[in-house]
Amino acid sequence: MSPRPAQTDLRNTLVETAARVLAQDGPGGLSTRRLAKEVGTSTMAVYTYFGSMDDLVRAVVHEGFARLNTSMSAIGDSADPVADIVAHGRVYRWNAFKNPDLYQVMLGALNIAGFSLTDEDRRHGRYVLDILIDSVRRCMAAGRFPAGDAELVAHQFWTALHGIVTLELGGYLFPPYDADACFDAQVHSLIVGNGDESARAWASMRRSIQIADRVLRASGALFEGETA
């Protein structure tokens, strides 16, 4: 049995352990007995903190989005809204690698059937998407993108990025078409496809590395990707 965590850390430990079990073994592997054994607590602690296993899985999803939101919000607004969009993408990738188990539960291909997540639960993380929508609107206001449906454009970036991250986490992207190369090509195509000039898009993508690095340094990490 692992050492019993401090009471103040027990809730977070339960959330992270549940995410790891779900990511590794699926919903069939998650039970109060296994969770309590791995954490070094009693089964009653699960119900004390979460009420039910459904509520625990819901807490895993909410925690994943909360961590993503913290990282994405730290980017802020620079003088280059296109660079900000790309920086959001870089930090999104980094967050997925820092929290792979949480990512799989909240946004990955993991089927968590058997736990009663509602449509409202799945919409919970849309407040993170609002950050990207605001950046798209700034691109439109600055004339980098033509006026249009900012929410749809944000969805285009999000779905493309999610596809790259999912393949990257699964280890399916290899040189010369590794995750960095695919990220650069996909993001550049989306920026230009939404109305920006190619050269300005590349310049903003290079600038985005500095923006993302500033956020990651504050988290004790460093983005290692490169752009053309």
mmCIF file of C-alpha atoms in Angstrom:
data_model
loop_
_atom_site.group_PDB
_atom_site.id
_atom_site.type_symbol
_atom_site.label_atom_id
_atom_site.label_comp_id
_atom_site.label_asym_id
_atom_site.label_seq_id
_atom_site.Cartn_x
_atom_site.Cartn_y
_atom_site.Cartn_z
ATOM 1 C CA MET A 1 0.000 0.000 0.000
ATOM 2 C CA SER A 2 1.357 3.421 -0.932
ATOM 3 C CA PRO A 3 1.951 6.032 1.800
ATOM 4 C CA ARG A 4 -1.231 7.799 2.830
ATOM 5 C CA PRO A 5 -1.303 11.324 1.304
ATOM 6 C CA ALA A 6 -1.943 14.384 3.410
ATOM 7 C CA GLN A 7 -5.644 15.091 3.802
ATOM 8 C CA THR A 8 -5.388 18.386 1.911
ATOM 9 C CA ASP A 9 -3.930 16.563 -1.105
ATOM 10 C CA LEU A 10 -6.221 13.537 -0.985
ATOM 11 C CA ARG A 11 -8.872 14.885 -3.336
ATOM 12 C CA ASN A 12 -6.329 15.760 -6.038
ATOM 13 C CA THR A 13 -4.619 12.403 -5.593
ATOM 14 C CA LEU A 14 -7.925 10.594 -6.065
ATOM 15 C CA VAL A 15 -8.647 12.600 -9.232
ATOM 16 C CA GLU A 16 -5.230 11.963 -10.764
ATOM 17 C CA THR A 17 -5.235 8.276 -9.842
ATOM 18 C CA ALA A 18 -8.724 7.831 -11.305
ATOM 19 C CA ALA A 19 -7.565 9.514 -14.523
ATOM 20 C CA ARG A 20 -4.554 7.177 -14.758
ATOM 21 C CA VAL A 21 -6.653 4.052 -14.162
ATOM 22 C CA LEU A 22 -9.236 5.149 -16.742
ATOM 23 C CA ALA A 23 -6.549 5.957 -19.307
ATOM 24 C CA GLN A 24 -4.682 2.686 -18.768
ATOM 25 C CA ASP A 25 -7.466 0.179 -18.154
ATOM 26 C CA GLY A 26 -10.691 1.862 -19.221
ATOM 27 C CA PRO A 27 -13.856 2.201 -17.158
ATOM 28 C CA GLY A 28 -13.889 -1.507 -16.332
ATOM 29 C CA GLY A 29 -10.704 -1.066 -14.321
ATOM 30 C CA LEU A 30 -11.984 1.720 -12.091
ATOM 31 C CA SER A 31 -13.590 0.793 -8.783
ATOM 32 C CA THR A 32 -13.670 2.342 -5.328
ATOM 33 C CA ARG A 33 -11.734 -0.588 -3.922
ATOM 34 C CA ARG A 34 -8.909 -0.327 -6.455
ATOM 35 C CA LEU A 35 -8.772 3.443 -6.168
ATOM 36 C CA ALA A 36 -8.594 3.330 -2.379
ATOM 37 C CA LYS A 37 -5.859 0.683 -2.470
ATOM 38 C CA GLU A 38 -3.682 2.592 -4.932
ATOM 39 C CA VAL A 39 -4.076 5.892 -3.114
ATOM 40 C CA GLY A 40 -3.703 4.379 0.342
ATOM 41 C CA THR A 41 -7.019 5.460 1.801
ATOM 42 C CA SER A 42 -10.450 4.001 2.519
ATOM 43 C CA THR A 43 -13.275 3.484 0.061
ATOM 44 C CA MET A 44 -15.307 5.878 2.193
ATOM 45 C CA ALA A 45 -12.941 8.707 1.188
ATOM 46 C CA VAL A 46 -14.156 8.446 -2.413
ATOM 47 C CA TYR A 47 -17.743 8.982 -1.324
ATOM 48 C CA THR A 48 -16.764 11.663 1.171
ATOM 49 C CA TYR A 49 -15.106 13.786 -1.517
ATOM 50 C CA PHE A 50 -17.227 12.928 -4.557
ATOM 51 C CA GLY A 51 -20.477 11.282 -3.507
ATOM 52 C CA SER A 52 -20.345 8.672 -6.272
ATOM 53 C CA MET A 53 -18.052 7.249 -8.934
ATOM 54 C CA ASP A 54 -19.974 9.243 -11.543
ATOM 55 C CA ASP A 55 -19.141 12.404 -9.629
ATOM 56 C CA LEU A 56 -15.501 11.334 -9.428
ATOM 57 C CA VAL A 57 -15.252 10.867 -13.206
ATOM 58 C CA ARG A 58 -17.012 14.212 -13.646
ATOM 59 C CA ALA A 59 -14.395 15.769 -11.360
ATOM 60 C CA VAL A 60 -11.625 14.258 -13.534
ATOM 61 C CA VAL A 61 -13.122 15.919 -16.624
ATOM 62 C CA HIS A 62 -13.542 19.261 -14.850
ATOM 63 C CA GLU A 63 -9.984 19.146 -13.475
ATOM 64 C CA GLY A 64 -8.592 18.502 -16.947
ATOM 65 C CA PHE A 65 -10.341 21.542 -18.361
ATOM 66 C CA ALA A 66 -9.369 23.670 -15.365
ATOM 67 C CA ARG A 67 -5.673 22.947 -15.925
ATOM 68 C CA LEU A 68 -5.993 23.623 -19.635
ATOM 69 C CA ASN A 69 -7.799 26.877 -18.923
ATOM 70 C CA THR A 70 -5.062 28.014 -16.534
ATOM 71 C CA SER A 71 -2.393 27.501 -19.205
ATOM 72 C CA MET A 72 -4.417 29.008 -22.056
ATOM 73 C CA SER A 73 -5.466 32.053 -20.012
ATOM 74 C CA ALA A 74 -1.838 32.812 -19.188
ATOM 75 C CA ILE A 75 -1.137 33.635 -22.854
ATOM 76 C CA GLY A 76 -3.091 36.881 -22.703
ATOM 77 C CA ASP A 77 -3.382 39.297 -25.645
ATOM 78 C CA SER A 78 -0.283 40.433 -27.526
ATOM 79 C CA ALA A 79 -0.053 42.906 -30.388
ATOM 80 C CA ASP A 80 -0.219 39.955 -32.808
ATOM 81 C CA PRO A 81 -3.531 38.072 -32.474
ATOM 82 C CA VAL A 82 -2.477 35.432 -35.025
ATOM 83 C CA ALA A 83 0.602 34.661 -32.942
ATOM 84 C CA ASP A 84 -1.684 34.363 -29.923
ATOM 85 C CA ILE A 85 -3.824 31.757 -31.705
ATOM 86 C CA VAL A 86 -0.756 29.693 -32.558
ATOM 87 C CA ALA A 87 0.558 30.074 -29.005
ATOM 88 C CA HIS A 88 -2.725 28.681 -27.742
ATOM 89 C CA GLY A 89 -2.134 25.682 -29.975
ATOM 90 C CA ARG A 90 1.391 25.177 -28.674
ATOM 91 C CA VAL A 91 0.277 25.390 -25.049
ATOM 92 C CA TYR A 92 -2.628 23.030 -25.799
ATOM 93 C CA ARG A 93 -0.140 20.441 -27.076
ATOM 94 C CA TRP A 94 2.108 20.934 -24.061
ATOM 95 C CA ASN A 95 -0.797 20.613 -21.632
ATOM 96 C CA ALA A 96 -1.865 17.334 -23.236
ATOM 97 C CA PHE A 97 1.627 15.899 -22.735
ATOM 98 C CA LYS A 98 1.870 17.184 -19.187
ATOM 99 C CA ASN A 99 -1.537 15.701 -18.314
ATOM 100 C CA PRO A 100 -2.002 12.794 -20.770
ATOM 101 C CA ASP A 101 -4.350 10.807 -18.541
ATOM 102 C CA LEU A 102 -6.616 13.775 -17.874
ATOM 103 C CA TYR A 103 -6.561 14.629 -21.585
ATOM 104 C CA GLN A 104 -7.655 11.143 -22.607
ATOM 105 C CA VAL A 105 -10.567 11.239 -20.190
ATOM 106 C CA MET A 106 -11.777 14.728 -21.062
ATOM 107 C CA LEU A 107 -11.051 14.902 -24.800
ATOM 108 C CA GLY A 108 -9.340 11.746 -25.983
ATOM 109 C CA ALA A 109 -10.637 8.631 -27.666
ATOM 110 C CA LEU A 110 -11.272 6.951 -24.315
ATOM 111 C CA ASN A 111 -14.760 5.494 -24.021
ATOM 112 C CA ILE A 112 -15.942 6.075 -20.472
ATOM 113 C CA ALA A 113 -19.274 4.389 -21.022
ATOM 114 C CA GLY A 114 -20.742 3.182 -17.766
ATOM 115 C CA PHE A 115 -20.299 6.522 -16.054
ATOM 116 C CA SER A 116 -23.137 9.006 -16.342
ATOM 117 C CA LEU A 117 -21.573 12.039 -17.980
ATOM 118 C CA THR A 118 -24.241 14.303 -19.412
ATOM 119 C CA ASP A 119 -24.151 16.605 -22.422
ATOM 120 C CA GLU A 120 -23.796 19.431 -19.902
ATOM 121 C CA ASP A 121 -20.665 17.755 -18.532
ATOM 122 C CA ARG A 122 -19.209 17.507 -22.030
ATOM 123 C CA ARG A 123 -20.016 21.170 -22.694
ATOM 124 C CA HIS A 124 -18.305 22.141 -19.452
ATOM 125 C CA GLY A 125 -14.976 22.803 -21.113
ATOM 126 C CA ARG A 126 -16.340 25.224 -23.685
ATOM 127 C CA TYR A 127 -15.165 28.130 -21.546
ATOM 128 C CA VAL A 128 -11.661 27.178 -22.714
ATOM 129 C CA LEU A 129 -12.793 27.443 -26.344
ATOM 130 C CA ASP A 130 -14.054 30.957 -25.614
ATOM 131 C CA ILE A 131 -10.424 32.030 -25.174
ATOM 132 C CA LEU A 132 -9.653 30.917 -28.721
ATOM 133 C CA ILE A 133 -12.837 32.511 -30.070
ATOM 134 C CA ASP A 134 -11.778 35.852 -28.597
ATOM 135 C CA SER A 135 -8.396 35.595 -30.350
ATOM 136 C CA VAL A 136 -10.114 34.854 -33.669
ATOM 137 C CA ARG A 137 -12.310 37.909 -33.222
ATOM 138 C CA ARG A 138 -9.199 39.999 -32.623
ATOM 139 C CA CYS A 139 -7.729 38.639 -35.864
ATOM 140 C CA MET A 140 -10.873 39.751 -37.676
ATOM 141 C CA ALA A 141 -10.806 43.181 -36.037
ATOM 142 C CA ALA A 142 -7.138 43.590 -37.024
ATOM 143 C CA GLY A 143 -7.860 42.706 -40.657
ATOM 144 C CA ARG A 144 -5.808 39.506 -40.581
ATOM 145 C CA PHE A 145 -8.989 37.461 -41.106
ATOM 146 C CA PRO A 146 -12.099 38.744 -42.883
ATOM 147 C CA ALA A 147 -15.178 39.290 -40.747
ATOM 148 C CA GLY A 148 -17.164 36.108 -40.286
ATOM 149 C CA ASP A 149 -18.187 33.388 -37.871
ATOM 150 C CA ALA A 150 -15.430 33.511 -35.243
ATOM 151 C CA GLU A 151 -16.825 30.509 -33.383
ATOM 152 C CA LEU A 152 -16.708 28.338 -36.506
ATOM 153 C CA VAL A 153 -13.118 29.383 -37.237
ATOM 154 C CA ALA A 154 -12.152 28.568 -33.641
ATOM 155 C CA HIS A 155 -13.723 25.124 -34.065
ATOM 156 C CA GLN A 156 -11.641 24.597 -37.205
ATOM 157 C CA PHE A 157 -8.450 25.255 -35.274
ATOM 158 C CA TRP A 158 -9.566 23.165 -32.305
ATOM 159 C CA THR A 159 -10.608 20.086 -34.282
ATOM 160 C CA ALA A 160 -7.430 20.168 -36.375
ATOM 161 C CA LEU A 161 -5.268 20.553 -33.284
ATOM 162 C CA HIS A 162 -7.105 17.802 -31.423
ATOM 163 C CA GLY A 163 -6.470 15.420 -34.308
ATOM 164 C CA ILE A 164 -2.740 16.155 -34.264
ATOM 165 C CA VAL A 165 -2.506 15.822 -30.472
ATOM 166 C CA THR A 166 -4.415 12.539 -30.457
ATOM 167 C CA LEU A 167 -2.108 11.045 -33.100
ATOM 168 C CA GLU A 168 0.933 12.488 -31.348
ATOM 169 C CA LEU A 169 -0.027 10.999 -27.978
ATOM 170 C CA GLY A 170 -0.642 7.689 -29.690
ATOM 171 C CA GLY A 171 2.819 7.737 -31.259
ATOM 172 C CA TYR A 172 1.542 7.655 -34.835
ATOM 173 C CA LEU A 173 3.476 10.603 -36.282
ATOM 174 C CA PHE A 174 7.026 9.966 -37.508
ATOM 175 C CA PRO A 175 9.712 12.116 -39.205
ATOM 176 C CA PRO A 176 9.687 13.777 -41.606
ATOM 177 C CA TYR A 177 5.952 14.153 -40.930
ATOM 178 C CA ASP A 178 6.183 14.235 -37.169
ATOM 179 C CA ALA A 179 3.904 16.237 -34.897
ATOM 180 C CA ASP A 180 5.891 19.467 -35.250
ATOM 181 C CA ALA A 181 5.857 19.285 -39.044
ATOM 182 C CA CYS A 182 2.150 18.453 -39.132
ATOM 183 C CA PHE A 183 1.361 21.198 -36.620
ATOM 184 C CA ASP A 184 3.215 23.817 -38.653
ATOM 185 C CA ALA A 185 1.653 22.787 -41.961
ATOM 186 C CA GLN A 186 -1.860 22.450 -40.588
ATOM 187 C CA VAL A 187 -1.854 25.700 -38.634
ATOM 188 C CA HIS A 188 -0.303 27.665 -41.504
ATOM 189 C CA SER A 189 -2.919 26.286 -43.907
ATOM 190 C CA LEU A 190 -5.723 27.250 -41.540
ATOM 191 C CA ILE A 191 -4.380 30.773 -41.044
ATOM 192 C CA VAL A 192 -3.939 31.373 -44.768
ATOM 193 C CA GLY A 193 -7.222 29.630 -45.548
ATOM 194 C CA ASN A 194 -8.960 32.084 -43.255
ATOM 195 C CA GLY A 195 -7.573 35.056 -45.171
ATOM 196 C CA ASP A 196 -4.085 35.891 -43.899
ATOM 197 C CA GLU A 197 -1.007 36.295 -46.106
ATOM 198 C CA SER A 198 1.439 33.384 -46.127
ATOM 199 C CA ALA A 199 4.535 35.377 -45.145
ATOM 200 C CA ARG A 200 2.716 37.162 -42.321
ATOM 201 C CA ALA A 201 1.375 33.823 -41.117
ATOM 202 C CA TRP A 202 4.890 32.318 -40.897
ATOM 203 C CA ALA A 203 6.148 35.406 -39.070
ATOM 204 C CA SER A 204 3.343 35.144 -36.526
ATOM 205 C CA MET A 205 4.014 31.433 -36.071
ATOM 206 C CA ARG A 206 7.648 32.149 -35.261
ATOM 207 C CA ARG A 207 6.588 34.886 -32.873
ATOM 208 C CA SER A 208 4.193 32.493 -31.139
ATOM 209 C CA ILE A 209 7.093 30.393 -29.831
ATOM 210 C CA GLN A 210 8.249 33.260 -27.619
ATOM 211 C CA ILE A 211 4.707 33.795 -26.340
ATOM 212 C CA ALA A 212 4.266 30.109 -25.517
ATOM 213 C CA ASP A 213 7.726 29.892 -23.946
ATOM 214 C CA ARG A 214 6.868 32.730 -21.582
ATOM 215 C CA VAL A 215 3.857 30.781 -20.327
ATOM 216 C CA LEU A 216 5.706 27.490 -20.063
ATOM 217 C CA ARG A 217 8.703 28.990 -18.266
ATOM 218 C CA ALA A 218 6.299 30.149 -15.594
ATOM 219 C CA SER A 219 5.268 26.482 -15.295
ATOM 220 C CA GLY A 220 8.855 25.244 -15.174
ATOM 221 C CA ALA A 221 8.729 23.880 -18.725
ATOM 222 C CA LEU A 222 9.928 24.937 -22.151
ATOM 223 C CA PHE A 223 8.326 24.477 -25.544
ATOM 224 C CA GLU A 224 10.742 22.696 -27.874
ATOM 225 C CA GLY A 225 8.850 22.838 -31.154
ATOM 226 C CA GLU A 226 10.120 24.651 -34.221
ATOM 227 C CA THR A 227 8.418 26.441 -37.087
ATOM 228 C CA ALA A 228 9.526 27.025 -40.607
#
